[in-house]
Coordinates of C-alpha atoms in Angstrom, one line a residue:
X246 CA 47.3 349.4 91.5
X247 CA 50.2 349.3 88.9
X248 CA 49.7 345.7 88.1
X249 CA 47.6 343.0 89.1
X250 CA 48.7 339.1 88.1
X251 CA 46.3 336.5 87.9
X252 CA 47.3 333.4 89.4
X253 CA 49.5 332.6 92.3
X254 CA 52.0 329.3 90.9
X255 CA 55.3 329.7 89.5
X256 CA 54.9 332.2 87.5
X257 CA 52.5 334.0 89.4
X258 CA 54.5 334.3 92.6
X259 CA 57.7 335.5 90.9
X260 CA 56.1 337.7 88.6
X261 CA 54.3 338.9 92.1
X262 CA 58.1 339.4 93.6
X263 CA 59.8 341.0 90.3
X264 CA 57.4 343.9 90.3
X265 CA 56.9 344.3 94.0
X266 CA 61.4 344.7 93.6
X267 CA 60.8 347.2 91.2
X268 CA 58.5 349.4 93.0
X269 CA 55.1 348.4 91.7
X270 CA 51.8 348.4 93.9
X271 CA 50.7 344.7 93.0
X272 CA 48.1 342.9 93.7
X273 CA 47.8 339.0 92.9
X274 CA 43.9 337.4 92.4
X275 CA 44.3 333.4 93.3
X276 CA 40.6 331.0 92.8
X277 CA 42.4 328.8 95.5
X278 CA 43.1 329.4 99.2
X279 CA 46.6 329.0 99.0
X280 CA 49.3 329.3 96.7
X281 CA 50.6 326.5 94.5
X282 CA 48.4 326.8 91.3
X283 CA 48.4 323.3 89.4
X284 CA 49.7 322.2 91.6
X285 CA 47.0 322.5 94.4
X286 CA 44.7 321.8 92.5
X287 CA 46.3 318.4 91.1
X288 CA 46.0 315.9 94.6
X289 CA 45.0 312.9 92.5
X290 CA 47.2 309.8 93.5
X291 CA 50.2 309.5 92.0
X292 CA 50.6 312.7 91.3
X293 CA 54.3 313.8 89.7
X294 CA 56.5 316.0 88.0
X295 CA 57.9 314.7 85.0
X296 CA 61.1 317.2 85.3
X297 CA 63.5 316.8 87.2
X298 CA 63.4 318.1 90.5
X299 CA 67.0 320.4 90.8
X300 CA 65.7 322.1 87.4
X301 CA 61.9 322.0 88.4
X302 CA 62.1 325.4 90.8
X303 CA 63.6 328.6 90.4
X304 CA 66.8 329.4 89.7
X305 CA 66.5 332.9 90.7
X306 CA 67.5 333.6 94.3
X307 CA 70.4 331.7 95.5
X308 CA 69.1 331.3 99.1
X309 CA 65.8 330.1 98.4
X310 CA 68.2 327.8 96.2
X311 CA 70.5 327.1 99.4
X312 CA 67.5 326.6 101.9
X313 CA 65.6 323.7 99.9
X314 CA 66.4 320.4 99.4
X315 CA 64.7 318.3 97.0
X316 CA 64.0 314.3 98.4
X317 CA 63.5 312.5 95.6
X318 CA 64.3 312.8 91.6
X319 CA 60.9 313.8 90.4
X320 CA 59.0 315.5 93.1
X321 CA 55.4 314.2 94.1
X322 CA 52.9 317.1 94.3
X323 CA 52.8 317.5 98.0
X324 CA 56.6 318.4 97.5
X325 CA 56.2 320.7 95.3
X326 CA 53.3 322.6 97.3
X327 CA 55.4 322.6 100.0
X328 CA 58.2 324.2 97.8
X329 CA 55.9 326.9 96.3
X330 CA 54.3 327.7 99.7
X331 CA 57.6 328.0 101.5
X332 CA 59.2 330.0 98.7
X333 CA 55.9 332.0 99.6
X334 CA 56.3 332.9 103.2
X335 CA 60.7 333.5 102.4
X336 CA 59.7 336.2 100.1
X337 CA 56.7 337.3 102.3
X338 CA 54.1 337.1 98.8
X339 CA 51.3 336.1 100.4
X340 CA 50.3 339.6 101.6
X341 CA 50.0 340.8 97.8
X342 CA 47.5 337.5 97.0
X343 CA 43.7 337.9 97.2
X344 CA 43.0 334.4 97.7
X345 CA 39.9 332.5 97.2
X346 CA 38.7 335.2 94.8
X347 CA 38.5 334.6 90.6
X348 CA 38.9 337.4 88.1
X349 CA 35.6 337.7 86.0
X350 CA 36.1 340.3 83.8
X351 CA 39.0 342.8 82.4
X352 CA 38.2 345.6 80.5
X353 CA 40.4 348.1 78.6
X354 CA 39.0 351.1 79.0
X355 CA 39.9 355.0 79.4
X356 CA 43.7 354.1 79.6
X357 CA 43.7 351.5 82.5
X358 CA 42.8 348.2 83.1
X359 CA 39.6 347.5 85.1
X360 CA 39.3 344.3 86.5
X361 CA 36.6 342.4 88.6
X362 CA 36.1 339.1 90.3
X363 CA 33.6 337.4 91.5
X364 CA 33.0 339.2 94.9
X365 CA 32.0 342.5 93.3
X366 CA 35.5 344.2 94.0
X367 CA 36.7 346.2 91.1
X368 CA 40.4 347.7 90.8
X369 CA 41.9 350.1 88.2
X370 CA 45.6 349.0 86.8
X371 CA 47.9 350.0 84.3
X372 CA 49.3 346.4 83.4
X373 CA 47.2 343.2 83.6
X374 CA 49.2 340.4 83.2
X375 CA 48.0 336.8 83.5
X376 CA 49.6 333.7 85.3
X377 CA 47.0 331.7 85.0
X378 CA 48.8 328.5 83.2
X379 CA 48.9 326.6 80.4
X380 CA 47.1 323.4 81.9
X381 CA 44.6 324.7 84.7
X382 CA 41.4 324.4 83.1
X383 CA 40.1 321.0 83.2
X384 CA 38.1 319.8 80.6
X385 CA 35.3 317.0 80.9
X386 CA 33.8 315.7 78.0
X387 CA 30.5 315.9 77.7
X388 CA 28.9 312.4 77.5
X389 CA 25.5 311.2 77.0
X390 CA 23.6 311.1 80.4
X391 CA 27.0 311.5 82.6
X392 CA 24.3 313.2 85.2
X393 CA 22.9 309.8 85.2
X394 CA 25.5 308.0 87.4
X395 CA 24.8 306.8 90.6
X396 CA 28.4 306.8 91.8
X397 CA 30.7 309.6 92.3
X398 CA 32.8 310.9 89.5
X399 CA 35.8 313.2 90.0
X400 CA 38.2 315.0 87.7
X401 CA 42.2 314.5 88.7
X402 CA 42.7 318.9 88.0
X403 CA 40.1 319.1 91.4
X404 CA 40.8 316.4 93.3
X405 CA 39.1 317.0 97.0
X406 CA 41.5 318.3 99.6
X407 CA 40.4 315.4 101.7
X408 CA 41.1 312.8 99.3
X409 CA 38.3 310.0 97.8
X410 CA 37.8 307.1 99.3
X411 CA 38.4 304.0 96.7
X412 CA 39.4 301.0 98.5
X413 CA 36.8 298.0 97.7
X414 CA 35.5 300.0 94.8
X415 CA 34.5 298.9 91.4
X416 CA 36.7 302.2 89.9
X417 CA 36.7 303.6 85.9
X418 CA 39.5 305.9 84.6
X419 CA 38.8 307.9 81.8
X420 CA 41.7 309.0 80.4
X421 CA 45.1 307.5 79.3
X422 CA 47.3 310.4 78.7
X423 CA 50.2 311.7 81.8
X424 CA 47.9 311.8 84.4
X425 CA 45.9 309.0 83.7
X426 CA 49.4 306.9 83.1
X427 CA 50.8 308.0 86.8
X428 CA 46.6 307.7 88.5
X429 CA 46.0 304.1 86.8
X430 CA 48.9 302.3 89.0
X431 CA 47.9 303.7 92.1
X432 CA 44.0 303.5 91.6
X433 CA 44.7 299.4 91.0
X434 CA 46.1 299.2 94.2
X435 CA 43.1 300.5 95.8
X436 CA 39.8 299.8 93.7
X437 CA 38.6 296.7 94.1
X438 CA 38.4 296.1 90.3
X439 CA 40.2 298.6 87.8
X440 CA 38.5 299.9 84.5
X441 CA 40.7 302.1 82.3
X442 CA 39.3 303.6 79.4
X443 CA 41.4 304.2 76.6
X444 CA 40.9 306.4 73.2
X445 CA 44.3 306.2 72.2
X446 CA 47.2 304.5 73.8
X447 CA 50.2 306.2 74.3
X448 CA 54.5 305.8 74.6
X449 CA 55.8 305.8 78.5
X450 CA 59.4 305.8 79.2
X451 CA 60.1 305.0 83.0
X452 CA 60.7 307.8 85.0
X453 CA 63.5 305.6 86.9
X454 CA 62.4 308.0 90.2
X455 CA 64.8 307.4 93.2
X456 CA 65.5 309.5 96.8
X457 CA 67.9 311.7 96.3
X458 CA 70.9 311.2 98.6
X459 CA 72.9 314.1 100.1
X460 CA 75.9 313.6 98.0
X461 CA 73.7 313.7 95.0
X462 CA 72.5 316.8 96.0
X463 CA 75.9 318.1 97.4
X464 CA 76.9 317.4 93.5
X465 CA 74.5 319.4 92.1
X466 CA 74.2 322.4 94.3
X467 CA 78.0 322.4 93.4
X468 CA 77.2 322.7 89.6
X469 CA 73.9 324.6 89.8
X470 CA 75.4 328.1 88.1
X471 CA 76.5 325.7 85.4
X472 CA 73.7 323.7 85.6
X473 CA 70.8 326.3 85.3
X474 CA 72.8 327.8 82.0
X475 CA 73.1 324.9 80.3
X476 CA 69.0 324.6 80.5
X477 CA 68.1 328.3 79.6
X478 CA 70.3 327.4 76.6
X479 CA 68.6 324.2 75.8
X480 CA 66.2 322.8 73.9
X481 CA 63.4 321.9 76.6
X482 CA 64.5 323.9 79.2
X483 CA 66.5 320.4 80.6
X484 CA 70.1 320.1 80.5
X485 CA 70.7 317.0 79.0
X486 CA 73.4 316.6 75.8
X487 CA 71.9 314.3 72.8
X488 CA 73.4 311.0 72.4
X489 CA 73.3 311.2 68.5
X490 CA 72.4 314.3 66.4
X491 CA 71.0 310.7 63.6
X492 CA 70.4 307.2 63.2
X493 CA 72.0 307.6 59.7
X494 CA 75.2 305.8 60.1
X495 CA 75.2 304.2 63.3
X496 CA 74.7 300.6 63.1
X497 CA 72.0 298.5 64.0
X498 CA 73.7 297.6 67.2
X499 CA 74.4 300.9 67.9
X500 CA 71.2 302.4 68.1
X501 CA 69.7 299.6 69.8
X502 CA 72.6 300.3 72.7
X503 CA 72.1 304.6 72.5
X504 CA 68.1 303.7 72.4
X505 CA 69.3 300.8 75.6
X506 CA 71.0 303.6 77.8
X507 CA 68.8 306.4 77.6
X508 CA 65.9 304.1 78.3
X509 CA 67.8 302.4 81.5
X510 CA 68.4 306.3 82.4
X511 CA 64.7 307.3 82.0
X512 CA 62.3 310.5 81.9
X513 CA 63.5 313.3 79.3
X514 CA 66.5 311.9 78.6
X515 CA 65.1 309.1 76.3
X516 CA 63.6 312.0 74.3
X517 CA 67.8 313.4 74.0
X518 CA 68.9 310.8 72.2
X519 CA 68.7 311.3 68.4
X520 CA 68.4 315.1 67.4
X521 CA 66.1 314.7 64.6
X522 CA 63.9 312.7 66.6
X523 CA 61.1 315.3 65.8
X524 CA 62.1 316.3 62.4
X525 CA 62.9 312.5 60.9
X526 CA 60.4 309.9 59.9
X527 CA 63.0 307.7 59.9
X528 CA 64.8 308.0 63.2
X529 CA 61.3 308.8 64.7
X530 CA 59.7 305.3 63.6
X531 CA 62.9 303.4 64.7
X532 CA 62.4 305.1 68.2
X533 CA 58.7 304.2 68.1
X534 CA 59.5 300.5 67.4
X535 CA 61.9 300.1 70.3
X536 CA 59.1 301.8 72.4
X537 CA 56.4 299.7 71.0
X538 CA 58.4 296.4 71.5
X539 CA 59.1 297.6 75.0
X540 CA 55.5 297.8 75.7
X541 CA 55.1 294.1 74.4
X542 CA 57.3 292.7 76.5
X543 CA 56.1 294.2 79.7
X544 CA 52.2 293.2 78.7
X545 CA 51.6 289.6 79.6
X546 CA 48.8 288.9 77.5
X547 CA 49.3 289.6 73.7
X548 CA 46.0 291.3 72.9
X549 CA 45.6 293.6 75.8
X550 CA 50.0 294.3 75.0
X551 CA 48.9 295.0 71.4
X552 CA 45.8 298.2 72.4
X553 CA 48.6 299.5 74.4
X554 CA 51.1 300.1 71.4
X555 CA 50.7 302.8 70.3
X556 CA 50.8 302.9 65.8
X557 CA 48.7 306.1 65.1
X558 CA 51.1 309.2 66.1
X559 CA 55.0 309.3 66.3
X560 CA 56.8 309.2 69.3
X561 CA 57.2 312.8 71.0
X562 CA 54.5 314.0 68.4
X563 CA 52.4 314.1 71.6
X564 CA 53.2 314.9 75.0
X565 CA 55.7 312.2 76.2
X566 CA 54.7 310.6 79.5
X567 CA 56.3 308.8 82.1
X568 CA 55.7 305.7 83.6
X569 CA 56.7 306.2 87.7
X570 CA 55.5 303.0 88.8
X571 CA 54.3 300.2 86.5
X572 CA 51.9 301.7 84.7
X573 CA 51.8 298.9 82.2
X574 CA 52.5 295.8 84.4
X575 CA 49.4 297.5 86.0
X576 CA 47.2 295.8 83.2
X577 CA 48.7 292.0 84.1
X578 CA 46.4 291.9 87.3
X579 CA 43.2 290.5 87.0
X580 CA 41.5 293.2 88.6
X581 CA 42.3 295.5 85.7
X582 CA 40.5 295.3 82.9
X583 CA 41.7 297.4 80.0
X584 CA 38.4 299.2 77.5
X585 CA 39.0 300.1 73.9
X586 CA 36.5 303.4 73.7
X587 CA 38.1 303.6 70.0
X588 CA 37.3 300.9 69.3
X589 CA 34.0 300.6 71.1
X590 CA 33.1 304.1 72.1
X591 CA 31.4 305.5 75.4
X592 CA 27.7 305.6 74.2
X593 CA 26.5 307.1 77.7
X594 CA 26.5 306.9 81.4
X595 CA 23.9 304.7 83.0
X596 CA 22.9 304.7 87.1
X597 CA 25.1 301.8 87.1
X598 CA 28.0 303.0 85.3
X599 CA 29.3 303.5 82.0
X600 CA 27.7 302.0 78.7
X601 CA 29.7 301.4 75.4
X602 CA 28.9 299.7 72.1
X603 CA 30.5 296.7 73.1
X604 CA 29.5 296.4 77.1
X605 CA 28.2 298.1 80.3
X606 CA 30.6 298.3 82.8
X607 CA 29.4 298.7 86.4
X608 CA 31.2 301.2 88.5
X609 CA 30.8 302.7 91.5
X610 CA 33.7 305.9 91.3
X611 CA 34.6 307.3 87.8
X612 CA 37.9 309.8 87.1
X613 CA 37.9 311.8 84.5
X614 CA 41.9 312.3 83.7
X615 CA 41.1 314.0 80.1
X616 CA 43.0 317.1 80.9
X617 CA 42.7 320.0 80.6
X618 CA 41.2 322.9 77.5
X619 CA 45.0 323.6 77.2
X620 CA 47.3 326.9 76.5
X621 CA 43.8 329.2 75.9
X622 CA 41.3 327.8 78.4
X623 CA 42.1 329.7 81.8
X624 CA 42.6 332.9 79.6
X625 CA 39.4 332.7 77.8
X626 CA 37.1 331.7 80.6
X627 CA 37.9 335.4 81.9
X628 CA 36.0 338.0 80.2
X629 CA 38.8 340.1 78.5
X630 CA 38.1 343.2 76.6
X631 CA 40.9 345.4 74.8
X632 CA 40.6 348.5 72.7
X633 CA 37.1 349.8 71.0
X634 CA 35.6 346.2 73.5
X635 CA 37.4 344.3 71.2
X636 CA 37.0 340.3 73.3
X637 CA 39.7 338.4 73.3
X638 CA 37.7 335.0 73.0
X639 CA 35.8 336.5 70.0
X640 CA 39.4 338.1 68.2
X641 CA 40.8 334.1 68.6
X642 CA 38.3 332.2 67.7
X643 CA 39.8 330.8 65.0
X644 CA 42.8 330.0 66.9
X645 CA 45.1 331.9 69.3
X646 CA 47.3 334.9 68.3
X647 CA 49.9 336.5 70.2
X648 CA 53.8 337.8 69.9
X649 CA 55.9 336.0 71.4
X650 CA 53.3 334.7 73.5
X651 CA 53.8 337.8 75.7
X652 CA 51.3 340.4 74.3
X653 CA 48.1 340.3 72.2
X654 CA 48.0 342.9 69.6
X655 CA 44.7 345.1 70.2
X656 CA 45.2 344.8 74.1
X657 CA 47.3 347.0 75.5
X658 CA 49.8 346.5 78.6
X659 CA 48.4 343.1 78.8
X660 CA 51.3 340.6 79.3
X661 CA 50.7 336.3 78.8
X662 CA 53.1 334.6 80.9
X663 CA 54.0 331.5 79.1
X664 CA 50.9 332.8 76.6
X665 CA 50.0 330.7 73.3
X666 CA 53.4 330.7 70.6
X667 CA 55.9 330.7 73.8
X668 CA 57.6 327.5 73.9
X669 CA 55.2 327.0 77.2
X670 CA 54.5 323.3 77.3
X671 CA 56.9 321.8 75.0
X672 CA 59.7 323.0 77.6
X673 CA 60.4 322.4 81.2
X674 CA 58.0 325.0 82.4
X675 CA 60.2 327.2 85.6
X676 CA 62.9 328.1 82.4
X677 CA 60.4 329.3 80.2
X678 CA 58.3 330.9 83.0
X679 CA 61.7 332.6 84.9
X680 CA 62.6 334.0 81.1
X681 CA 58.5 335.3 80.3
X682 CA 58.8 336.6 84.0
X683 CA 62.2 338.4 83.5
X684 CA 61.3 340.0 80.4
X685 CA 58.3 341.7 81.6
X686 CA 59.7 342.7 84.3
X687 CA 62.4 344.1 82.1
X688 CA 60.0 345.8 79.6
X689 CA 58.1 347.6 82.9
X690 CA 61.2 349.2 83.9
X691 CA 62.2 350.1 80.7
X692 CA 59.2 352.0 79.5
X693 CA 59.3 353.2 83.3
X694 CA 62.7 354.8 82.7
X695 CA 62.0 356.2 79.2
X696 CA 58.5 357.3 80.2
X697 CA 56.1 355.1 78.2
X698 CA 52.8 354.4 79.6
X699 CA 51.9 351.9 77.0
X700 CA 53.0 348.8 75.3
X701 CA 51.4 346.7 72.5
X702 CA 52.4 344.7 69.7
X703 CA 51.9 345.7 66.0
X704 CA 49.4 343.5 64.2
X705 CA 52.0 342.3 61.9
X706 CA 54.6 341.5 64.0
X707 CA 51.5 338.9 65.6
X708 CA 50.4 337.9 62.2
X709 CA 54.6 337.2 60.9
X710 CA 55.2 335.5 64.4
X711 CA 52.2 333.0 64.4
X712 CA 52.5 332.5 61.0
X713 CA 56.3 331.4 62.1
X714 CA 55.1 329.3 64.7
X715 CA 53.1 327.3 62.8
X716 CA 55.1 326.5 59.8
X717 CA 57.8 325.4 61.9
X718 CA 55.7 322.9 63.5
X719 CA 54.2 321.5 60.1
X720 CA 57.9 320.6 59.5
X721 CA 57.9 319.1 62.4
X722 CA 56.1 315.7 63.6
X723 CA 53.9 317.2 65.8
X724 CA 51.7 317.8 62.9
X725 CA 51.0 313.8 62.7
X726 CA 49.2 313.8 65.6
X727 CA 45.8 314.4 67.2
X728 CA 47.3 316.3 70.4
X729 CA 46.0 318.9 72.5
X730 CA 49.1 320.5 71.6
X731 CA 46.7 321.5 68.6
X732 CA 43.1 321.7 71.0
X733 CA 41.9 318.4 69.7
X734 CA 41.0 317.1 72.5
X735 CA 38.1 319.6 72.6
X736 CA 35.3 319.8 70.9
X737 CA 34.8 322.6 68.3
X738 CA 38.2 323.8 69.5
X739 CA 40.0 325.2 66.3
X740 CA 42.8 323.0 65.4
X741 CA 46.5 325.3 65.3
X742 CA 49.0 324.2 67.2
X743 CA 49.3 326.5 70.3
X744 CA 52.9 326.4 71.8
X745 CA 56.2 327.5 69.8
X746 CA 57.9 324.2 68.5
X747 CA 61.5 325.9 67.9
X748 CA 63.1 325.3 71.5
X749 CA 64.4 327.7 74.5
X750 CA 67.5 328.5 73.2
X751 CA 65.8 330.2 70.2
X752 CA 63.2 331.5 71.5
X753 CA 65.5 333.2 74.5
X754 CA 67.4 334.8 71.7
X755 CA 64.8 336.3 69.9
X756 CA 63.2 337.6 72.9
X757 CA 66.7 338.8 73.7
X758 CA 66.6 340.7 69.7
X759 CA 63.7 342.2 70.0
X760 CA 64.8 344.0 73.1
X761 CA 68.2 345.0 71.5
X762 CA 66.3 346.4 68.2
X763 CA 64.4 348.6 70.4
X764 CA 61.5 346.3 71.6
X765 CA 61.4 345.6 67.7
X766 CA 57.7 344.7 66.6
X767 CA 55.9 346.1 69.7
X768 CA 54.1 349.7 69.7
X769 CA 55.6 351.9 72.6
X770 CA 53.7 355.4 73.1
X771 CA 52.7 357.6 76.0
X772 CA 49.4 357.8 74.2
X773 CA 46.7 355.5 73.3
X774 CA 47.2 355.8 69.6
X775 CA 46.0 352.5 67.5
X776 CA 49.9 351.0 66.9
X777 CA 51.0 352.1 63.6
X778 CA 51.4 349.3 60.3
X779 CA 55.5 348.8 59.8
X780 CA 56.8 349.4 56.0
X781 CA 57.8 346.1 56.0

C-alpha cells in the first residue's frame, strides 16, 4: 500500500478520502466494527458533544454539508454515529477500512513501513499515519482488590452495544470530570440510589442544549462559508467573538452583566468572554467566583454545595465541562449521595462494593468515568519502531516530542494527526483535525510532485517547537492545575503538558510558514540519510 491510517473517526475517514483523491492505495485498520471512533465506543448515557453541532462535522465537502441536518444544538452520540457513518457510505470509505482488526506493531525498516495487527496480516507502506485520537484509550485506575467486586463495573469509553441495565440498582460513579458531569444526571434517574465519587470537583457551565428549528438551520447553512472561516481563524476552533479582551476597567456591574450573558448563552461561549481569562489571575479568579457562587446557589444543602466548588485550579485551567441536564441539582435528591475520595480516599473494592477511609458503600454496578491515558495512550499502546529500532514509547518517556504534532523526528513518513504539541484537545477537534488532515495530504503531493520519497523532521526543529509549547503554557494558567492536559491523571505518567496552548489561528499560520519556507524544519530526501543538524 502507499499509506495505511489507523483509526476510522473524523480524522481517520477524511484522511482515508484525501489520499484515496490523490491517487494513493490506502488502507484504513479500525479495532471497532464500524466507523465512528470515540464516538462508538462512547454509548454511556448522556452522552454529548460539548461543540456545537454546525461546527462539530466537516466543513469540507459542500454536499455532505447540504445533505445533513443537525437536530439539536449539541449533538448526542447516536447523532453523531449516524453522521460519521453516513458521511461513510456518501464517500463509499468503508471499502478501504479493515474493521474489527488492531494494529500491533509498526516497524521502520528497509525504507517502508511494515505494519501488523492482531490477525497475523502484515502490509508494507511508504507512509503510516495514525488517527487514532487524542481521548480513545481509557484509563482505569488501578485500585486495591477492584477484582473483588461482586457487581458489575463498566468504563463509559466501552460501554456495551446493548446498553447496562441500572434501574433499581444501588450505582457508584467514579469519576467527576465531562463524562462523569453528563453520566451522573442520567444514572440518578435510573439507579435506585446514586453514589458519585469525587477527587476533585470541577466548574460546569450549562450547555443551554435546544432542537434546532429549520429556520435556525436555514440561518446557518446561509452563513456557513463565513461561518467555517471565522473558526479556522479562531482561537478554539469555535467562532464565537470575546465579550471583553479585560476585567480592568469595566465596573463591577459590568462584569457581573458580561459574566450574566455569556452564562444565560451557555457551552464555549462562557469561556469567550474576557480574553485574558487564561493568562490573568485576576480576571481568571473573578470568573472562578461567579462560577463557584453559581454552584452554591444551585446546591441545596450548604456542605454537599461547598465539595462541589471547586478552589484548587482556575477556571479553564482544566478541561471546561458542560452541564446538559442538571448535573448539580442532581445532588438535591436523596437518592444521591455525594463521596469525598479526597478527602477520604478509595482504600479498595470489597465483594460488596467500594471501601474508603471514612465508609463502605454497597453497590451493586460501578462506572468508571476517569477518562482516558490522554494525547499519547492509543499511540503508545502500538508497538512503533523508527530508524536503527529506535521505540517510540521508549524515545518519549520522559514526555512526548513531536513538530508540530505532525511528525516525530527519528520516524520517518510517519504523520500524527492531531499528535501531542497540536492544539488537539484545547480546540474544537473537526478544525484542527480538517487542518492536520489537509496538510498531509498537502505534503504527500508535494514530495510526490518533486519526487521525494521521505519526510522527517530535524531533531531541532522538535526540540525548539516543544520547548515552545511548553513555555507558552507555563505563562499560561494551565500550569496551576493537576489536568490530564499534563498526564496527571495517570500514574507514573511524566508530567508536560501535551497539547499546544497558543490557539488555531497561530498554529494554522505557522503550519501555513513552514510550508512557504520550503517545509522549513523538516528533512526531505529521496534517500534514507539520518536528517542533517541546521546551522542555527
Amino acid at each position: 500500500m502507499d499509506a495505511v491510517v489507523v483509526g476510522a473517526g473524523f480524522s481517520g475517514l477524511y484522511m482515508s478520502h484525501r489520499l484515496r483523491e490523490l491517487g494513493l492505495s490506502v488502507r484504513v485498520y479500525e479495532k471497532a466494527p464500524d466507523v465512528g471512533g470515540t464516538w462508538y465506543w462512547n454509548r454511556y448515557p448522556g452522552a454529548r458533544c460539548d461543540s456545537e453541532s454546525h461546527i462539530y462535522c466537516y466543513s469540507f465537502s459542500e454536499e455532505i454539508r447540504r445533505e445533513w441536518q443537525w437536530t439539536e444544538r449539541y449533538p448526542e452520540q447516536p447523532e453523531i454515529l449516524d453522521y460519521l457513518r453516513f458521511v461513510a457510505d456518501r464517500l463509499d470509505l468503508r471499502r478501504l477500512i479493515e474493521f474489527e482488526t488492531e494494529v500491533e506493531s509498526a516497524e521502520f525498516d528497509d525504507g517502508n513501513w511494515t505494519v501488523t495487527t492482531d490477525d497475523g496480516e502484515t502490509v508494507d507502506s511508504q507512509f503510516f499515519i495514525s488517527a487514532v485520537g487524542c481521548l480513545s484509550e481509557p484509563y482505569v485506575p488501578e485500585f486495591e482488590n477492584r477484582d473483588a467486586f461482586d457487581g458489575e463495573w463498566y468504563h463509559t469509553a466501552r460501554w456495551p452495544r446493548e446498553g447496562v441495565d441500572l434501574d433499581g440498582k444501588r450505582v457508584g460513579v467514579i469519576g467527576t470530570g465531562s463524562t462523569g458531569i453528563q453520566l451522573v444526571p442520567e444514572v440518578a434517574e435510573r439507579a435506585a440510589h446514586l453514589t458519585v465519587f469525587q477527587r476533585t470537583p470541577n466548574y460546569a457551565v450549562p450547555a443551554r442544549n435546544r432542537p434546532l428549528s429549520d429556520d435556525e438551520w436555514a440561518e446557518i447553512t446561509d452563513n456557513y462559508d463565513e461561518i467555517w472561516e471565522d473558526a479556522r481563524f479562531s482561537w478554539l476552533g469555535m467562532p464565537f467573538e470575546m465579550k471583553h479582551a479585560t476585567t480592568a476597567g469595566l465596573s463591577d456591574e459590568e462584569i457581573e452583566a458580561a459574566l450574566e450573558e455569556r452564562w444565560q448563552e451557555g457551552g464555549f461561549r462562557f469561556l469567550h468572554t474576557f480574553e485574558d481569562t487564561l493568562f490573568n489571575p485576576e480576571t481568571n479568579e473573578i470568573v472562578s467566583e461567579f462560577l463557584r457562587e453559581k454552584i452554591r446557589e444551585r446546591v441545596e444543602d450548604p456542605e454537599t454545595a461547598e465539595k462541589l466548588v471547586p478552589t484548587d485550579h482556575p477556571y479553564g485551567s482544566k478541561r471546561p465541562p458542560m452541564d446538559y441536564n442538571g448535573y448539580y441539582e442532581t445532588f438535591n435528591r436523596e437518592d444521591v449521595t455525594l463521596a469525598d475520595v479526597d478527602e477520604n480516599p478509595i482504600t479498595e473494592f470489597a465483594p460488596e462494593g467500594i471501601r474508603t477511609t471514612a465508609s463502605l458503600y454497597e453497590l451493586d454496578t460501578v462506572i468508571f468515568a476517569t477518562g482516558f491515558d490522554a494525547m499519547t495512550g492509543a499511540l503508545m499502546a502500538m508497538d512503533i519502531r523508527g530508524r536503527d529500532g529506535s521505540v517510540l514509547s521508549e524515545e518519549w518517556a520522559d514526555g512526548p516530542r513531536t513538530y508540530l504534532g505532525l511528525g516525530v523526528d527519528g520516524f520517518p513518513n510517519l504523520f500524527t494527526i492531531t499528535g501531542p504539541q497540536s492544539p488537539a484537545v484545547l480546540s474544537n477537534m473537526p478544525v484542527s483535525i480538517e487542518q492536520h488532515v489537509d496538510w498531509i495530504a498537502d505534503c504527500i503531493e508535494y514530495m510526490r510532485a518533486e519526487g521525494y520519497e521521505y519526510i522527517e523532521p530535524r531533531p531541532e526543529a522538535a526540540e525548539r517547537w516543544v520547548s515552545q509549547t511548553n513555555a507558552l503554557a507555563d505563562q499560561m494558567l494551565f500550569s496551576e492545575a493537576e489536568s490530564w492536559y499534563r498526564g496527571a491523571n495517570v500514574p507514573g505518567k511524566p508530567r508536560v503538558f501535551t497539547p499546544f496552548p497558543g490557539g488555531v489561528e497561530t498554529y494554522r499560520r505557522e503550519c501555513e510558514r513552514v510550508v512557504e519556507n520550503g517545509y522549513e524544519g523538516f528533512e526531505l530526501s529521496e534517500s534514507l540519510d539520518p536528517p542533517a543538524q541546521s546551522a542555527d
